[in-house]
């Protein structure tokens, strides 16, 4: 139960003064539904204004007196921003732009022929001065109220920086002073402010380094403490040793010998499963390193010991593929394997549920559907979770509750994680690492080509198809509408490329993306797997799990828009057969220095672990390892730089609290409990309670 002192922070933002339905909508769009969310919505920068009646390119932040002369200028395609053209006191022209479909708010503020004071960040685009999403538009009479300095936030339609600042200030007034959870010596050494002071200071000055380090530390500390508590509780849980006799594993007809890394991981897992405390292990392996074989070995240990096993995949496509692969490998063995997804209904579903309840189904493969309340096992001994980054601690706990005693747990990821970040997501786990490739896995030739040469690429694709080959064509966007926020974008969407390629190859081209319904996606993927479709145009929905050995050509459109780890994952969809495979990276015309370095690295390196480290170095405070694309970043406040600097300290402090300072029961532990709830790591508290 959440500590009472935190209740004001978890009150709805609509309880603040001045928030009605109209303002609640843009706040909800930004996920600012509670006062806590507002306080942790840190500014993106600060604007220092220059008040003037004539703007120049040097006036980065300005409040300019403008007369509005024309509006709603759009491109010939009907797309692009809502635009107002205005002149300053010396007939200089400035374009005011709003992106998105709703221009009514801007129209109301911008009557033609009227003079207004317009405040915002001046930019130059194609030699034209412009202000994108002005922060304030006021009549001349109200001009004196404009502050010289203003904190800037990411906004949505209907919100201004000033309005958001007022709401955050109201939230700060409700924020309680909380007991200190940081170890006193550490706090004194760094001279950090309290958590409340840190938040207040950051909203006034985003460059306040001490305040930023304090609040980043708090978030990391809460995360590490949660993982330490889960690990400690897991060790105390009553599990059961699983010792197989090897008769099923010995009967596997493998066409190859396991690598040294696979054999080492199998022994580590076997040793863990023989203990009475439940295994909690991460299997980390690069694309194609053979994690599935290690998982199969673990599943068979459970079945040999007389228990059931569950294999959880993040998507239906991947679950079906695992089911087919495991079914082929288990053919002829006395092992009953079943598949359960959210789409399975009626008699088939009832039959599977009965088989799980009476123990006649030994291995269940499925999606999150295997979490559901009605799914019960006779004696679940092992759970294997593939693509761990798609599942959080809370979901792992749900699966653990499916057994009378806590089952052994093996989680796998094909997204290599930098060592500096390993503790943030997997601090409660032991780690096995597959760092060598099975024999016969061929390196993938990687080339970088300018997108302007797309005609040559299509011609090459035609020759590839004529020779019986198959190919992927991956795009960063699903549809044209996703370009609305980028008026200069020339990025092709999957739908556009699909239309283009159909003109050349007709019904040999298929399309799959995340907005399609499950059956529709499966139909296209099945056709591609069977060779009925030669070219699969897709978004990153095919990033993990798709296995078509005959597909030996991967084309990634505007590859500079992807992170290194994601490019590596996509490239790993080819090179799965005995034939030579090629990955073509189509690059845009304007590349940043980081984008150039990223493409050079992916072209010359096939080591996913090294690429993960380089991705972290290059991206800095941006997206890490494609985690934003895959839905898990986990940290709202701490940047990668903060993580590198503060994580070892936060990890040691959390360990001291658990091992030396009495955990959550002592005085500092009670304060730390507040931190767990404040930073939403309270699943650890629930875990302790349920254990």
XYZ file of C-alpha atoms in Angstrom:
691
model
C 0.000 0.000 0.000
C 1.350 3.408 -0.997
C 2.577 5.527 1.960
C 0.001 8.175 2.871
C 2.543 11.007 2.672
C 2.749 10.452 -1.114
C -0.990 10.763 -1.781
C -0.832 14.467 -2.801
C 1.681 13.556 -5.520
C -0.568 10.840 -6.944
C -3.668 13.065 -7.042
C -5.052 13.680 -10.542
C -3.848 16.793 -12.342
C -7.493 17.741 -12.881
C -7.612 18.557 -9.154
C -5.371 21.571 -9.866
C -6.896 25.005 -10.324
C -7.768 25.952 -13.902
C -7.794 22.485 -15.471
C -11.027 21.756 -17.296
C -11.819 19.230 -20.051
C -10.111 21.369 -22.732
C -6.788 21.473 -20.866
C -7.050 17.910 -19.552
C -6.927 16.560 -23.114
C -3.416 17.829 -24.079
C -2.138 16.898 -20.603
C -3.414 13.353 -21.074
C -1.750 13.232 -24.501
C 1.569 13.889 -22.718
C 0.697 11.313 -19.996
C 0.547 14.081 -17.388
C -2.433 12.685 -15.519
C -1.056 12.932 -11.957
C 0.758 15.685 -10.066
C 3.805 13.420 -9.834
C 3.895 13.232 -13.638
C 3.911 17.027 -13.869
C 6.799 17.404 -11.418
C 8.873 14.788 -13.249
C 8.143 16.329 -16.668
C 11.487 18.078 -16.859
C 12.093 21.032 -19.199
C 13.881 20.608 -22.506
C 15.697 23.939 -22.214
C 15.411 27.611 -21.375
C 14.750 30.611 -23.604
C 16.309 34.012 -22.943
C 14.217 36.547 -24.830
C 15.115 39.666 -26.755
C 12.181 42.089 -27.058
C 12.332 43.741 -30.476
C 10.276 45.145 -33.336
C 12.763 43.747 -35.874
C 14.030 40.175 -35.641
C 17.337 38.941 -37.043
C 18.888 35.500 -37.293
C 20.944 36.262 -34.151
C 17.823 36.586 -31.982
C 17.458 32.923 -30.986
C 14.796 33.667 -28.392
C 12.652 36.678 -29.153
C 9.419 38.514 -28.490
C 8.722 40.235 -31.800
C 6.020 42.795 -32.655
C 4.414 41.366 -35.809
C 1.559 42.235 -38.159
C -0.206 39.238 -39.677
C -0.498 39.398 -43.471
C -1.480 35.915 -44.709
C -2.191 32.455 -43.367
C -2.854 28.790 -44.118
C -0.198 28.418 -46.760
C 0.170 24.713 -47.481
C 2.141 22.591 -49.916
C 0.624 21.445 -53.205
C -0.009 17.999 -51.689
C -2.239 19.490 -49.000
C 0.188 18.328 -46.313
C 2.559 20.310 -44.183
C 2.062 22.774 -41.336
C -0.550 25.459 -40.731
C 1.376 28.597 -41.598
C 0.951 32.303 -40.873
C 3.060 34.905 -42.678
C 3.777 38.071 -40.708
C 5.925 41.209 -41.027
C 7.892 43.051 -38.371
C 8.385 46.813 -37.962
C 10.891 46.982 -40.828
C 8.940 44.775 -43.249
C 11.005 41.697 -42.466
C 9.032 38.496 -43.097
C 8.658 35.769 -40.493
C 6.731 32.506 -40.964
C 4.859 31.122 -37.950
C 4.226 27.366 -38.137
C 2.033 24.836 -36.337
C 2.234 21.109 -37.041
C -0.615 18.664 -36.592
C -4.185 18.693 -37.798
C -5.716 21.160 -35.347
C -5.166 24.773 -36.460
C -8.264 26.292 -34.798
C -6.312 27.408 -31.730
C -3.752 29.221 -33.887
C -6.469 30.828 -36.070
C -8.184 32.277 -33.020
C -4.963 33.910 -31.809
C -3.898 35.207 -35.239
C -6.533 37.545 -36.840
C -5.298 38.918 -40.177
C -4.202 42.540 -40.238
C -3.787 42.670 -36.447
C -0.529 43.342 -34.607
C 0.604 40.961 -31.890
C 3.638 40.257 -29.745
C 4.796 36.783 -30.788
C 7.263 34.924 -28.584
C 9.241 31.855 -29.542
C 12.462 30.345 -30.780
C 13.686 31.854 -34.051
C 15.083 29.425 -36.611
C 16.164 29.697 -40.231
C 14.863 27.186 -42.776
C 15.789 27.598 -46.443
C 16.933 31.211 -45.785
C 13.584 32.087 -44.213
C 13.097 33.213 -40.592
C 10.478 31.136 -38.812
C 9.035 30.408 -35.370
C 7.698 26.886 -34.944
C 4.875 26.612 -32.379
C 5.175 30.119 -30.828
C 5.221 29.924 -27.036
C 3.013 33.005 -26.549
C 0.868 35.343 -28.662
C -0.343 38.483 -26.875
C -1.975 41.830 -27.745
C 0.413 44.782 -27.475
C -1.217 45.905 -24.225
C -0.092 42.703 -22.481
C 3.479 42.791 -23.749
C 4.988 43.973 -20.475
C 4.022 40.710 -18.756
C 6.399 38.617 -20.871
C 9.312 37.260 -18.782
C 12.869 37.719 -20.040
C 13.648 34.049 -19.258
C 11.244 31.175 -19.818
C 11.582 27.442 -19.258
C 10.681 25.361 -22.309
C 8.877 22.002 -22.335
C 7.837 19.524 -25.026
C 4.220 20.524 -25.745
C 1.055 19.272 -27.399
C -1.764 21.286 -29.032
C -3.546 23.588 -26.589
C -0.648 23.914 -24.116
C 1.841 26.753 -23.725
C 5.121 26.744 -21.821
C 3.802 29.344 -19.428
C 0.573 27.453 -18.743
C 2.504 24.265 -18.040
C 4.888 26.167 -15.731
C 1.918 27.503 -13.722
C 0.527 23.977 -13.312
C 3.931 22.613 -12.232
C 4.210 25.429 -9.689
C 0.818 24.449 -8.266
C 2.041 20.863 -8.066
C 5.208 21.954 -6.241
C 3.079 23.666 -3.603
C 1.420 20.319 -2.847
C 4.670 18.316 -2.814
C 5.596 17.143 0.715
C 9.067 17.185 2.257
C 10.013 13.507 2.421
C 12.413 11.823 4.864
C 15.879 11.455 3.330
C 16.669 8.037 1.808
C 20.233 8.706 0.625
C 23.009 7.472 2.917
C 24.093 10.553 4.973
C 27.819 10.392 4.133
C 27.057 10.193 0.394
C 24.605 13.104 0.603
C 27.120 15.272 2.461
C 29.972 14.387 0.095
C 28.000 15.481 -3.010
C 26.262 18.463 -1.381
C 23.025 17.512 -3.133
C 19.712 19.275 -2.417
C 16.684 17.343 -1.161
C 14.572 15.599 -3.834
C 11.931 18.360 -3.567
C 14.481 21.160 -3.872
C 16.089 19.368 -6.826
C 12.784 19.215 -8.740
C 12.006 22.859 -7.980
C 15.463 24.000 -9.082
C 15.356 22.010 -12.335
C 12.066 23.611 -13.389
C 13.658 27.032 -12.871
C 17.000 26.160 -14.454
C 17.328 22.974 -16.553
C 21.136 23.355 -16.478
C 21.373 22.978 -12.678
C 23.796 20.039 -12.619
C 23.619 19.289 -8.867
C 19.822 19.168 -8.970
C 19.871 16.917 -12.052
C 22.410 14.531 -10.506
C 20.367 14.308 -7.302
C 17.087 13.441 -9.011
C 18.805 11.032 -11.438
C 20.471 9.328 -8.486
C 17.109 8.950 -6.733
C 15.621 7.208 -9.766
C 18.610 4.865 -10.132
C 18.688 4.135 -6.400
C 14.983 3.212 -6.393
C 15.563 0.906 -9.366
C 18.587 -0.829 -7.838
C 16.875 -1.174 -4.466
C 13.862 -2.815 -6.129
C 16.084 -5.342 -7.889
C 18.041 -6.079 -4.694
C 14.817 -6.658 -2.742
C 13.459 -8.983 -5.428
C 16.688 -10.959 -5.495
C 16.770 -11.245 -1.688
C 13.108 -12.309 -1.572
C 13.634 -14.804 -4.397
C 16.451 -16.498 -2.489
C 14.169 -16.950 0.512
C 11.302 -18.374 -1.539
C 10.486 -22.032 -1.369
C 11.194 -23.574 -4.733
C 11.968 -27.116 -5.748
C 15.040 -28.716 -7.269
C 14.581 -30.037 -10.814
C 16.990 -32.796 -11.735
C 16.476 -34.505 -15.063
C 17.871 -37.938 -15.941
C 18.838 -36.889 -19.482
C 16.707 -39.417 -21.383
C 14.892 -36.729 -23.432
C 17.967 -34.565 -24.053
C 19.989 -37.605 -25.153
C 17.245 -38.542 -27.626
C 17.366 -35.153 -29.401
C 18.627 -35.676 -32.954
C 20.681 -32.495 -33.316
C 22.337 -31.942 -36.713
C 25.206 -30.082 -35.028
C 27.262 -30.023 -31.858
C 26.570 -27.171 -29.385
C 29.202 -24.430 -29.210
C 31.386 -24.052 -26.149
C 29.303 -21.038 -25.050
C 26.059 -23.023 -25.415
C 27.437 -25.958 -23.433
C 28.668 -23.605 -20.683
C 25.264 -21.887 -20.454
C 23.454 -25.257 -20.335
C 25.616 -26.388 -17.407
C 25.026 -23.112 -15.527
C 21.262 -23.412 -15.993
C 21.241 -27.111 -15.055
C 23.145 -26.297 -11.860
C 20.676 -23.520 -10.958
C 17.649 -25.746 -11.552
C 19.020 -28.362 -9.154
C 18.875 -25.838 -6.282
C 15.886 -25.509 -3.936
C 15.802 -21.712 -4.368
C 14.278 -20.661 -7.697
C 16.625 -19.897 -10.589
C 16.589 -16.313 -11.839
C 18.955 -16.197 -14.834
C 19.381 -14.056 -17.926
C 20.612 -15.698 -21.129
C 22.153 -12.996 -23.280
C 23.116 -13.897 -26.831
C 23.694 -12.108 -30.090
C 21.519 -12.678 -33.162
C 22.033 -16.288 -34.323
C 24.066 -17.415 -31.300
C 21.720 -20.335 -30.550
C 19.638 -19.264 -27.553
C 16.686 -21.432 -28.610
C 18.725 -24.638 -28.263
C 19.783 -23.627 -24.740
C 16.128 -22.885 -23.925
C 15.022 -26.276 -25.302
C 17.628 -28.031 -23.153
C 16.234 -26.222 -20.087
C 12.609 -27.066 -20.972
C 13.495 -30.754 -21.271
C 15.175 -30.786 -17.835
C 11.830 -29.686 -16.336
C 9.881 -32.331 -18.301
C 12.393 -35.069 -17.380
C 11.892 -34.116 -13.714
C 8.114 -34.554 -14.067
C 7.163 -30.881 -14.270
C 5.618 -28.574 -16.867
C 7.379 -25.696 -18.622
C 6.126 -22.474 -20.224
C 7.839 -20.598 -23.071
C 6.699 -16.981 -23.384
C 7.259 -14.874 -26.537
C 6.464 -11.138 -26.954
C 4.524 -11.408 -30.241
C 2.198 -13.911 -31.864
C 4.494 -14.247 -34.893
C 7.428 -15.163 -32.651
C 5.326 -17.519 -30.491
C 4.151 -19.446 -33.569
C 7.674 -19.636 -34.910
C 9.029 -20.987 -31.601
C 6.203 -23.529 -31.498
C 7.012 -24.784 -35.002
C 10.761 -24.932 -34.316
C 10.359 -26.779 -31.006
C 7.753 -29.149 -32.491
C 10.195 -30.153 -35.251
C 13.055 -30.674 -32.777
C 10.828 -32.708 -30.426
C 9.312 -34.856 -33.190
C 9.261 -38.509 -32.125
C 9.835 -37.743 -28.435
C 7.145 -38.386 -25.778
C 6.701 -34.662 -25.151
C 3.328 -32.956 -25.628
C 3.771 -29.325 -26.708
C 0.935 -26.813 -27.223
C 0.514 -23.215 -28.419
C -1.734 -20.632 -26.731
C -2.241 -17.085 -28.009
C -4.904 -14.452 -27.470
C -6.567 -15.506 -30.729
C -7.216 -19.083 -29.625
C -10.911 -19.463 -28.717
C -13.612 -22.074 -28.199
C -12.956 -25.802 -28.045
C -9.261 -25.512 -28.952
C -8.632 -23.143 -26.058
C -10.659 -25.268 -23.631
C -8.714 -28.350 -24.682
C -5.394 -26.616 -24.038
C -6.538 -25.320 -20.630
C -7.638 -28.834 -19.633
C -4.327 -30.301 -20.768
C -2.419 -27.778 -18.644
C -4.612 -28.419 -15.611
C -4.276 -32.224 -15.763
C -0.589 -32.190 -16.681
C -0.919 -33.898 -20.074
C 0.602 -30.835 -21.795
C 4.285 -30.748 -20.897
C 5.406 -27.547 -22.646
C 3.218 -24.504 -23.384
C 4.404 -21.889 -25.896
C 2.487 -18.632 -26.027
C 2.152 -14.881 -25.757
C 0.985 -12.875 -22.738
C -2.221 -14.995 -22.967
C -0.456 -17.545 -20.742
C -0.583 -14.923 -17.940
C -4.372 -14.865 -17.897
C -6.251 -15.810 -14.763
C -8.033 -18.841 -16.249
C -4.732 -20.422 -17.312
C -3.645 -22.786 -14.524
C -0.904 -25.431 -14.534
C -0.771 -28.724 -12.686
C 2.911 -28.318 -11.743
C 4.749 -25.473 -13.489
C 8.472 -25.929 -12.879
C 10.147 -23.603 -15.391
C 9.227 -20.432 -17.242
C 11.326 -19.218 -20.173
C 10.741 -15.642 -21.378
C 12.095 -14.673 -24.799
C 13.001 -11.081 -25.650
C 13.178 -10.064 -21.990
C 13.158 -6.306 -22.762
C 9.471 -6.576 -23.720
C 8.509 -7.800 -20.225
C 8.930 -6.064 -16.894
C 9.363 -7.306 -13.342
C 5.599 -7.130 -12.688
C 4.846 -9.497 -15.596
C 7.535 -11.915 -14.450
C 5.868 -11.928 -11.037
C 2.471 -12.720 -12.592
C 3.940 -15.789 -14.259
C 5.646 -16.844 -11.021
C 2.275 -16.793 -9.248
C 0.995 -19.498 -11.637
C 2.655 -22.194 -9.541
C 2.222 -23.408 -5.952
C 5.936 -22.879 -5.475
C 7.919 -20.278 -7.393
C 9.095 -21.809 -10.705
C 12.609 -21.479 -12.023
C 12.885 -18.554 -14.431
C 15.091 -18.134 -17.499
C 14.841 -14.918 -19.486
C 16.531 -14.389 -22.853
C 17.425 -11.397 -24.946
C 18.964 -11.042 -28.397
C 19.510 -7.313 -27.831
C 23.055 -7.078 -26.448
C 23.165 -4.842 -23.388
C 26.235 -2.719 -22.567
C 27.901 -3.852 -19.365
C 27.404 -0.354 -17.932
C 23.619 -0.790 -18.240
C 23.318 -4.459 -17.295
C 22.626 -3.701 -13.633
C 19.763 -1.300 -14.399
C 17.538 -3.977 -15.939
C 18.968 -7.252 -14.684
C 20.529 -6.510 -11.306
C 18.507 -9.280 -9.660
C 19.677 -11.964 -12.118
C 22.633 -14.201 -12.737
C 23.849 -13.865 -16.328
C 24.920 -16.407 -18.953
C 26.389 -15.027 -22.161
C 26.582 -16.683 -25.583
C 29.587 -14.989 -27.122
C 30.366 -17.307 -30.033
C 28.460 -18.283 -33.165
C 27.491 -21.814 -34.250
C 29.578 -23.131 -37.166
C 28.195 -22.476 -40.652
C 26.670 -19.092 -39.802
C 27.909 -16.899 -42.663
C 28.854 -13.226 -42.210
C 26.426 -10.806 -43.858
C 27.877 -8.437 -46.443
C 26.740 -4.917 -45.487
C 26.767 -1.964 -47.903
C 25.698 1.685 -47.558
C 23.965 3.223 -50.615
C 22.462 6.694 -51.143
C 18.661 6.598 -51.317
C 18.892 8.552 -54.596
C 20.123 5.305 -56.178
C 16.857 3.558 -55.372
C 16.287 2.725 -59.074
C 19.544 0.696 -59.058
C 18.487 -1.022 -55.835
C 15.097 -1.986 -57.314
C 16.819 -3.334 -60.444
C 19.152 -5.409 -58.246
C 16.138 -6.618 -56.259
C 14.505 -7.725 -59.537
C 17.553 -9.839 -60.428
C 17.537 -11.331 -56.916
C 13.860 -12.343 -57.250
C 14.425 -13.759 -60.758
C 17.024 -16.111 -59.256
C 14.470 -17.404 -56.723
C 15.593 -15.254 -53.798
C 13.473 -13.424 -51.225
C 14.065 -10.055 -49.560
C 12.968 -7.753 -46.760
C 12.467 -4.014 -47.312
C 12.236 -2.252 -43.937
C 10.981 1.327 -43.501
C 11.075 3.572 -40.404
C 7.424 4.661 -40.769
C 4.125 2.856 -41.391
C 2.206 5.525 -43.301
C 2.413 8.989 -44.758
C 0.609 10.640 -41.825
C 3.594 9.975 -39.572
C 5.500 12.667 -41.449
C 3.122 15.412 -40.285
C 5.458 16.619 -37.583
C 8.411 16.935 -39.954
C 7.670 19.373 -42.754
C 11.066 18.800 -44.360
C 10.739 15.005 -44.347
C 11.317 12.988 -47.476
C 11.196 9.710 -45.568
C 9.332 6.998 -47.427
C 6.798 5.010 -45.436
C 6.207 1.253 -45.692
C 2.886 1.901 -47.428
C 4.568 4.155 -50.026
C 7.352 1.638 -50.721
C 4.806 -1.175 -50.966
C 2.873 0.782 -53.614
C 6.083 1.557 -55.508
C 7.395 -2.024 -55.480
C 4.016 -3.426 -56.550
C 4.413 -1.459 -59.781
C 7.544 -3.520 -60.510
C 6.764 -6.913 -58.979
C 2.961 -7.062 -58.614
C 1.572 -9.607 -56.171
C 5.052 -10.867 -55.306
C 5.179 -8.001 -52.773
C 3.610 -8.203 -49.300
C 3.196 -5.611 -46.544
C 3.267 -6.098 -42.770
C 3.313 -3.504 -39.975
C 2.235 -3.052 -36.360
C -1.126 -1.461 -37.145
C -2.388 -4.570 -38.933
C -4.540 -7.094 -37.075
C -2.997 -10.391 -35.986
C -4.659 -12.687 -38.560
C -3.826 -10.245 -41.368
C -0.154 -10.103 -40.320
C 0.052 -13.868 -39.929
C -1.395 -14.433 -43.401
C 1.309 -12.258 -45.011
C 4.099 -13.748 -42.873
C 2.988 -17.290 -43.688
C 2.929 -16.477 -47.411
C 6.454 -15.064 -47.122
C 7.680 -18.114 -45.170
C 6.255 -20.421 -47.848
C 7.884 -18.422 -50.659
C 4.562 -17.245 -52.119
C 5.729 -13.640 -51.568
C 9.195 -12.615 -52.741
C 9.487 -9.167 -51.088
C 8.227 -8.368 -47.612
C 7.869 -4.621 -47.027
C 7.736 -4.030 -43.279
C 8.404 -1.800 -40.324
C 10.434 -2.997 -37.328
C 7.639 -5.436 -36.486
C 10.004 -8.000 -38.054
C 12.915 -6.916 -35.837
C 12.888 -10.099 -33.779
C 11.997 -13.686 -34.403
C 11.293 -13.890 -38.129
C 13.186 -16.840 -39.597
C 13.057 -17.382 -43.370
C 16.344 -19.007 -44.514
C 15.611 -18.309 -48.205
C 15.469 -14.528 -47.516
C 19.055 -13.471 -48.154
C 18.626 -9.755 -48.945
C 17.772 -7.088 -46.369
C 17.125 -3.500 -47.519
C 16.782 -0.892 -44.756
C 15.283 2.388 -45.957
C 16.746 5.567 -44.405
C 18.992 3.482 -42.173
C 20.256 6.617 -40.406
C 16.875 6.780 -38.639
C 17.599 3.561 -36.701
C 19.908 2.887 -33.773
C 22.917 0.606 -34.127
C 21.386 -2.197 -32.074
C 18.188 -2.093 -34.109
C 20.093 -2.136 -37.404
C 22.000 -5.147 -36.103
C 18.742 -6.902 -35.138
C 17.216 -6.223 -38.559
C 20.343 -7.403 -40.353
C 20.088 -10.626 -38.355
C 16.867 -11.557 -40.185
C 19.054 -12.675 -43.119
C 22.096 -14.951 -43.138
C 20.026 -17.811 -41.680
C 20.642 -20.296 -44.477
C 23.705 -21.612 -46.295
C 23.608 -18.967 -49.066
C 25.485 -15.655 -49.081
C 23.403 -12.786 -47.621
C 23.536 -9.034 -48.208
C 22.224 -6.076 -46.177
C 21.781 -2.776 -48.058
C 21.542 0.368 -45.918
C 19.834 3.164 -47.863
C 20.914 6.504 -46.430
C 19.324 9.939 -46.782
C 21.130 12.878 -48.363
C 21.742 14.859 -45.157
C 23.581 12.917 -42.474
C 24.815 14.125 -39.102
C 28.307 13.210 -37.921
C 26.794 10.642 -35.519
C 24.699 9.075 -38.300
C 27.779 8.725 -40.538
C 29.771 7.091 -37.744
C 26.864 4.759 -36.936
C 26.558 3.556 -40.545
C 30.325 3.082 -40.797
C 30.280 0.947 -37.643
C 27.396 -1.293 -38.708
C 29.017 -1.812 -42.115
C 32.298 -3.000 -40.628
C 31.252 -4.769 -37.409
C 29.123 -7.887 -36.772
C 29.696 -8.143 -33.011
C 26.414 -7.145 -31.363
C 28.036 -6.651 -27.957
C 30.554 -4.163 -29.344
C 27.810 -2.407 -31.326
C 25.734 -2.056 -28.160
C 28.621 -0.304 -26.388
C 29.164 1.983 -29.389
C 25.426 2.717 -29.597
C 25.480 3.959 -26.010
C 28.559 6.097 -26.692
C 27.118 7.651 -29.865
C 23.580 8.271 -28.721
C 24.433 9.836 -25.385
C 21.274 11.129 -23.772
C 19.135 10.019 -26.713
C 17.550 6.631 -27.238
C 19.559 3.680 -25.976
C 19.899 0.439 -27.923
C 16.666 0.948 -29.786
C 14.843 0.688 -26.445
C 12.507 3.551 -27.229
C 11.491 1.734 -30.406
C 10.861 -1.467 -28.472
C 9.030 0.207 -25.679
C 11.358 -0.029 -22.738
C 13.661 2.671 -21.556
C 12.757 2.458 -17.908
C 14.225 5.803 -16.853
C 12.388 9.070 -17.144
C 14.965 11.304 -15.468
C 18.387 9.636 -15.631
C 20.295 10.066 -18.896
C 22.856 7.494 -20.118
C 25.633 9.823 -18.903
C 24.003 9.937 -15.463
C 23.645 6.150 -15.470
C 27.338 5.628 -16.238
C 28.393 8.040 -13.486
C 25.864 7.174 -10.773
C 24.793 3.560 -11.231
C 27.752 1.927 -9.404
C 27.192 4.268 -6.438
C 23.415 3.675 -6.393
C 23.967 -0.080 -6.635
C 26.383 -0.076 -3.663
C 24.051 2.123 -1.614
C 21.072 -0.150 -2.303
C 23.157 -3.213 -1.370
C 24.195 -1.574 1.919
C 20.575 -0.775 2.757
C 19.456 -4.360 2.154
C 22.468 -6.214 3.598
C 23.632 -3.898 6.411
C 20.985 -1.306 7.265
C 17.987 -3.551 7.861
C 16.227 -3.294 4.486
C 12.854 -1.544 4.450
C 12.132 -2.094 8.148
C 14.760 0.338 9.534
C 14.410 4.133 9.596
C 16.238 4.754 6.316
C 14.383 1.799 4.839
C 11.054 3.459 5.581
C 12.261 6.564 3.735
C 13.493 4.344 0.876
C 10.020 2.773 0.675
C 8.755 6.259 -0.250
C 11.348 6.370 -3.048
C 10.179 3.002 -4.405
C 6.606 4.250 -4.698
C 7.557 7.736 -5.885
C 9.642 6.346 -8.764
C 7.134 3.549 -9.404
C 9.375 0.638 -8.502
C 6.857 -0.559 -5.918
C 6.430 -3.907 -7.710
C 9.338 -4.942 -5.478
C 7.246 -4.213 -2.374
C 4.364 -6.280 -3.789
C 6.845 -9.044 -4.573
C 8.034 -9.085 -0.954
C 4.457 -9.143 0.308
C 3.372 -11.967 -2.007
C 6.494 -13.937 -1.104
